[in-house]
């Protein structure tokens, strides 16, 4: 587990939440970001944006507008190793 975490720059001491809208742009994950930021535990949230440059920009904006807290958001583009993230 720790070697996978290190490969993706994750903190093995934090619990991890993975959100993805899928490779075909199914669903809107943006409303989840402020909800997940309310978690009062030290977690890391991996946001999978795939190939969508527009989604990446929207996620950047959503994360930038959040109040500080114990949640760390990490944005990823295309994941060829989704099984390792899971």
Tab-separated table of N, CA and C in Angstrom:
chain	number	residue	atom	x	y	z
A	1	UNK	N	0.821	-1.193	0.000
A	1	UNK	CA	0.000	0.000	0.000
A	1	UNK	C	0.860	1.250	0.000
A	2	UNK	N	1.918	1.258	0.826
A	2	UNK	CA	2.751	2.442	0.927
A	2	UNK	C	3.520	2.706	-0.356
A	3	UNK	N	3.942	1.648	-1.077
A	3	UNK	CA	4.669	1.865	-2.321
A	3	UNK	C	3.756	2.473	-3.383
A	4	UNK	N	2.493	2.076	-3.412
A	4	UNK	CA	1.530	2.676	-4.346
A	4	UNK	C	1.271	4.128	-3.985
A	5	UNK	N	1.140	4.395	-2.694
A	5	UNK	CA	0.903	5.762	-2.235
A	5	UNK	C	2.059	6.657	-2.644
A	6	UNK	N	3.270	6.194	-2.451
A	6	UNK	CA	4.442	6.990	-2.805
A	6	UNK	C	4.510	7.236	-4.308
A	7	UNK	N	4.119	6.258	-5.096
A	7	UNK	CA	4.172	6.403	-6.548
A	7	UNK	C	3.265	7.530	-7.042
A	8	UNK	N	2.193	7.808	-6.328
A	8	UNK	CA	1.255	8.847	-6.741
A	8	UNK	C	1.332	10.095	-5.870
A	9	UNK	N	2.300	10.155	-4.961
A	9	UNK	CA	2.456	11.310	-4.098
A	9	UNK	C	1.428	11.394	-2.989
A	10	UNK	N	0.901	10.250	-2.585
A	10	UNK	CA	-0.122	10.217	-1.547
A	10	UNK	C	0.515	10.066	-0.172
A	11	UNK	N	-0.201	10.501	0.836
A	11	UNK	CA	0.233	10.368	2.217
A	11	UNK	C	-0.358	9.076	2.776
A	12	UNK	N	0.457	8.064	3.045
A	12	UNK	CA	-0.078	6.789	3.533
A	12	UNK	C	-0.714	6.892	4.917
A	13	UNK	N	-0.481	7.982	5.634
A	13	UNK	CA	-1.070	8.157	6.959
A	13	UNK	C	-2.499	8.697	6.890
A	14	UNK	N	-2.914	9.175	5.720
A	14	UNK	CA	-4.272	9.723	5.555
A	14	UNK	C	-5.183	8.692	4.906
A	15	UNK	N	-6.447	8.715	5.293
A	15	UNK	CA	-7.453	7.949	4.568
A	15	UNK	C	-7.629	8.609	3.201
A	16	UNK	N	-8.046	7.828	2.225
A	16	UNK	CA	-8.153	8.324	0.860
A	16	UNK	C	-9.564	8.151	0.326
A	17	UNK	N	-10.045	9.208	-0.345
A	17	UNK	CA	-11.331	9.177	-1.035
A	17	UNK	C	-11.026	9.399	-2.512
A	18	UNK	N	-11.550	8.539	-3.360
A	18	UNK	CA	-11.348	8.641	-4.800
A	18	UNK	C	-12.670	8.982	-5.455
A	19	UNK	N	-12.694	10.102	-6.223
A	19	UNK	CA	-13.908	10.430	-6.974
A	19	UNK	C	-13.561	10.548	-8.444
A	20	UNK	N	-14.444	10.010	-9.264
A	20	UNK	CA	-14.249	10.021	-10.699
A	20	UNK	C	-15.609	10.024	-11.378
A	21	UNK	N	-15.709	10.785	-12.450
A	21	UNK	CA	-16.959	10.821	-13.203
A	21	UNK	C	-16.934	9.815	-14.345
A	22	UNK	N	-15.864	9.078	-14.463
A	22	UNK	CA	-15.769	8.082	-15.516
A	22	UNK	C	-15.125	8.626	-16.779
A	23	UNK	N	-14.685	7.736	-17.624
A	23	UNK	CA	-13.985	8.102	-18.837
A	23	UNK	C	-14.850	8.773	-19.883
A	24	UNK	N	-16.158	8.681	-19.759
A	24	UNK	CA	-17.039	9.275	-20.760
A	24	UNK	C	-17.713	10.546	-20.262
A	25	UNK	N	-17.215	11.090	-19.153
A	25	UNK	CA	-17.783	12.325	-18.637
A	25	UNK	C	-19.159	12.149	-18.025
A	26	UNK	N	-19.439	10.965	-17.503
A	26	UNK	CA	-20.737	10.674	-16.916
A	26	UNK	C	-20.791	11.272	-15.513
A	27	UNK	N	-21.788	12.080	-15.261
A	27	UNK	CA	-21.968	12.645	-13.934
A	27	UNK	C	-21.165	13.903	-13.697
A	28	UNK	N	-21.594	14.668	-12.702
A	28	UNK	CA	-20.936	15.916	-12.352
A	28	UNK	C	-20.351	15.755	-10.961
A	29	UNK	N	-19.025	15.724	-10.860
A	29	UNK	CA	-18.384	15.541	-9.576
A	29	UNK	C	-18.139	16.851	-8.837
A	30	UNK	N	-18.325	17.997	-9.490
A	30	UNK	CA	-18.043	19.282	-8.851
A	30	UNK	C	-18.828	19.533	-7.565
A	31	UNK	N	-20.118	19.176	-7.485
A	31	UNK	CA	-20.836	19.406	-6.224
A	31	UNK	C	-20.283	18.603	-5.046
A	32	UNK	N	-19.541	17.548	-5.320
A	32	UNK	CA	-18.979	16.734	-4.241
A	32	UNK	C	-17.820	17.427	-3.524
A	33	UNK	N	-17.139	18.324	-4.210
A	33	UNK	CA	-15.932	18.925	-3.642
A	33	UNK	C	-16.220	19.705	-2.359
A	34	UNK	N	-17.165	20.659	-2.350
A	34	UNK	CA	-17.416	21.357	-1.079
A	34	UNK	C	-18.007	20.453	0.003
A	35	UNK	N	-18.741	19.428	-0.400
A	35	UNK	CA	-19.294	18.487	0.576
A	35	UNK	C	-18.163	17.697	1.239
A	36	UNK	N	-17.238	17.196	0.428
A	36	UNK	CA	-16.116	16.434	0.974
A	36	UNK	C	-15.209	17.311	1.826
A	37	UNK	N	-15.138	18.592	1.520
A	37	UNK	CA	-14.284	19.490	2.295
A	37	UNK	C	-14.797	19.689	3.722
A	38	UNK	N	-16.019	19.286	3.992
A	38	UNK	CA	-16.582	19.397	5.351
A	38	UNK	C	-16.118	18.278	6.271
A	39	UNK	N	-15.460	17.277	5.716
A	39	UNK	CA	-14.961	16.174	6.540
A	39	UNK	C	-13.993	16.746	7.577
A	40	UNK	N	-14.152	16.347	8.794
A	40	UNK	CA	-13.338	16.883	9.883
A	40	UNK	C	-12.156	15.989	10.255
A	41	UNK	N	-11.790	15.100	9.360
A	41	UNK	CA	-10.664	14.195	9.569
A	41	UNK	C	-9.601	14.467	8.516
A	42	UNK	N	-8.348	14.123	8.803
A	42	UNK	CA	-7.292	14.329	7.804
A	42	UNK	C	-7.384	13.280	6.687
A	43	UNK	N	-8.047	13.639	5.613
A	43	UNK	CA	-8.187	12.750	4.462
A	43	UNK	C	-7.591	13.423	3.228
A	44	UNK	N	-7.319	12.607	2.234
A	44	UNK	CA	-6.908	13.120	0.933
A	44	UNK	C	-7.956	12.671	-0.073
A	45	UNK	N	-8.366	13.608	-0.909
A	45	UNK	CA	-9.388	13.329	-1.905
A	45	UNK	C	-8.725	13.376	-3.271
A	46	UNK	N	-8.772	12.268	-3.982
A	46	UNK	CA	-8.222	12.195	-5.330
A	46	UNK	C	-9.353	12.471	-6.301
A	47	UNK	N	-9.193	13.504	-7.097
A	47	UNK	CA	-10.214	13.886	-8.069
A	47	UNK	C	-9.688	13.510	-9.446
A	48	UNK	N	-10.352	12.552	-10.073
A	48	UNK	CA	-9.926	12.073	-11.385
A	48	UNK	C	-10.656	12.874	-12.467
A	49	UNK	N	-9.900	13.626	-13.250
A	49	UNK	CA	-10.480	14.512	-14.265
A	49	UNK	C	-10.397	13.941	-15.682
A	50	UNK	N	-9.636	12.900	-15.870
A	50	UNK	CA	-9.512	12.311	-17.200
A	50	UNK	C	-8.906	13.268	-18.207
A	51	UNK	N	-9.438	13.260	-19.414
A	51	UNK	CA	-8.903	14.075	-20.502
A	51	UNK	C	-9.518	15.471	-20.585
A	52	UNK	N	-10.487	15.753	-19.748
A	52	UNK	CA	-11.237	16.997	-19.849
A	52	UNK	C	-10.472	18.184	-19.260
A	53	UNK	N	-9.929	19.034	-20.133
A	53	UNK	CA	-9.246	20.254	-19.683
A	53	UNK	C	-10.234	21.186	-18.984
A	54	UNK	N	-11.470	21.202	-19.474
A	54	UNK	CA	-12.494	22.048	-18.868
A	54	UNK	C	-12.782	21.606	-17.432
A	55	UNK	N	-12.899	20.306	-17.219
A	55	UNK	CA	-13.151	19.795	-15.873
A	55	UNK	C	-11.973	20.112	-14.958
A	56	UNK	N	-10.753	19.965	-15.460
A	56	UNK	CA	-9.570	20.275	-14.658
A	56	UNK	C	-9.610	21.723	-14.183
A	57	UNK	N	-9.963	22.640	-15.062
A	57	UNK	CA	-10.059	24.056	-14.696
A	57	UNK	C	-11.165	24.272	-13.672
A	58	UNK	N	-12.298	23.627	-13.866
A	58	UNK	CA	-13.408	23.768	-12.929
A	58	UNK	C	-13.045	23.217	-11.552
A	59	UNK	N	-12.354	22.104	-11.531
A	59	UNK	CA	-11.920	21.515	-10.269
A	59	UNK	C	-10.918	22.444	-9.586
A	60	UNK	N	-9.988	22.991	-10.345
A	60	UNK	CA	-9.034	23.951	-9.778
A	60	UNK	C	-9.762	25.108	-9.110
A	61	UNK	N	-10.769	25.654	-9.800
A	61	UNK	CA	-11.540	26.763	-9.255
A	61	UNK	C	-12.306	26.377	-8.008
A	62	UNK	N	-12.900	25.195	-8.028
A	62	UNK	CA	-13.675	24.726	-6.871
A	62	UNK	C	-12.765	24.508	-5.662
A	63	UNK	N	-11.596	23.951	-5.883
A	63	UNK	CA	-10.660	23.698	-4.786
A	63	UNK	C	-10.089	25.016	-4.255
A	64	UNK	N	-9.761	25.933	-5.157
A	64	UNK	CA	-9.178	27.218	-4.751
A	64	UNK	C	-10.138	28.030	-3.886
A	65	UNK	N	-11.432	27.850	-4.076
A	65	UNK	CA	-12.409	28.616	-3.331
A	65	UNK	C	-12.814	28.018	-1.989
A	66	UNK	N	-12.177	26.942	-1.593
A	66	UNK	CA	-12.559	26.263	-0.345
A	66	UNK	C	-11.870	26.884	0.866
A	67	UNK	N	-12.571	26.889	1.997
A	67	UNK	CA	-11.891	27.316	3.228
A	67	UNK	C	-10.885	26.241	3.635
A	68	UNK	N	-9.815	26.643	4.324
A	68	UNK	CA	-8.817	25.650	4.729
A	68	UNK	C	-9.386	24.672	5.740
A	69	UNK	N	-8.856	23.480	5.712
A	69	UNK	CA	-9.306	22.448	6.627
A	69	UNK	C	-8.396	21.244	6.547
A	70	UNK	N	-8.791	20.138	7.163
A	70	UNK	CA	-7.936	18.958	7.197
A	70	UNK	C	-7.956	18.129	5.910
A	71	UNK	N	-8.786	18.504	4.946
A	71	UNK	CA	-8.909	17.733	3.708
A	71	UNK	C	-7.919	18.267	2.672
A	72	UNK	N	-7.184	17.351	2.059
A	72	UNK	CA	-6.250	17.685	0.988
A	72	UNK	C	-6.827	17.153	-0.313
A	73	UNK	N	-6.945	18.021	-1.322
A	73	UNK	CA	-7.441	17.600	-2.632
A	73	UNK	C	-6.276	17.461	-3.586
A	74	UNK	N	-6.308	16.386	-4.371
A	74	UNK	CA	-5.287	16.134	-5.382
A	74	UNK	C	-6.001	15.842	-6.689
A	75	UNK	N	-5.612	16.558	-7.733
A	75	UNK	CA	-6.268	16.416	-9.034
A	75	UNK	C	-5.371	15.591	-9.948
A	76	UNK	N	-6.002	14.647	-10.649
A	76	UNK	CA	-5.272	13.806	-11.592
A	76	UNK	C	-5.963	13.847	-12.947
A	77	UNK	N	-5.174	13.725	-13.991
A	77	UNK	CA	-5.715	13.667	-15.346
A	77	UNK	C	-6.007	12.224	-15.728
A	78	UNK	N	-5.578	11.854	-16.897
A	78	UNK	CA	-5.811	10.494	-17.382
A	78	UNK	C	-5.053	9.508	-16.495
A	79	UNK	N	-5.741	8.499	-16.020
A	79	UNK	CA	-5.137	7.478	-15.156
A	79	UNK	C	-5.097	6.164	-15.913
A	80	UNK	N	-3.917	5.779	-16.333
A	80	UNK	CA	-3.779	4.494	-17.024
A	80	UNK	C	-3.677	3.348	-16.023
A	81	UNK	N	-3.532	3.693	-14.743
A	81	UNK	CA	-3.403	2.671	-13.702
A	81	UNK	C	-4.518	2.858	-12.665
A	82	UNK	N	-5.747	2.964	-13.108
A	82	UNK	CA	-6.851	3.193	-12.198
A	82	UNK	C	-6.943	2.094	-11.133
A	83	UNK	N	-6.599	0.880	-11.493
A	83	UNK	CA	-6.627	-0.203	-10.518
A	83	UNK	C	-5.695	0.059	-9.350
A	84	UNK	N	-4.561	0.685	-9.593
A	84	UNK	CA	-3.618	1.006	-8.502
A	84	UNK	C	-4.167	2.127	-7.629
A	85	UNK	N	-4.872	3.093	-8.247
A	85	UNK	CA	-5.494	4.145	-7.451
A	85	UNK	C	-6.550	3.537	-6.523
A	86	UNK	N	-7.335	2.618	-7.050
A	86	UNK	CA	-8.383	1.998	-6.241
A	86	UNK	C	-7.789	1.153	-5.152
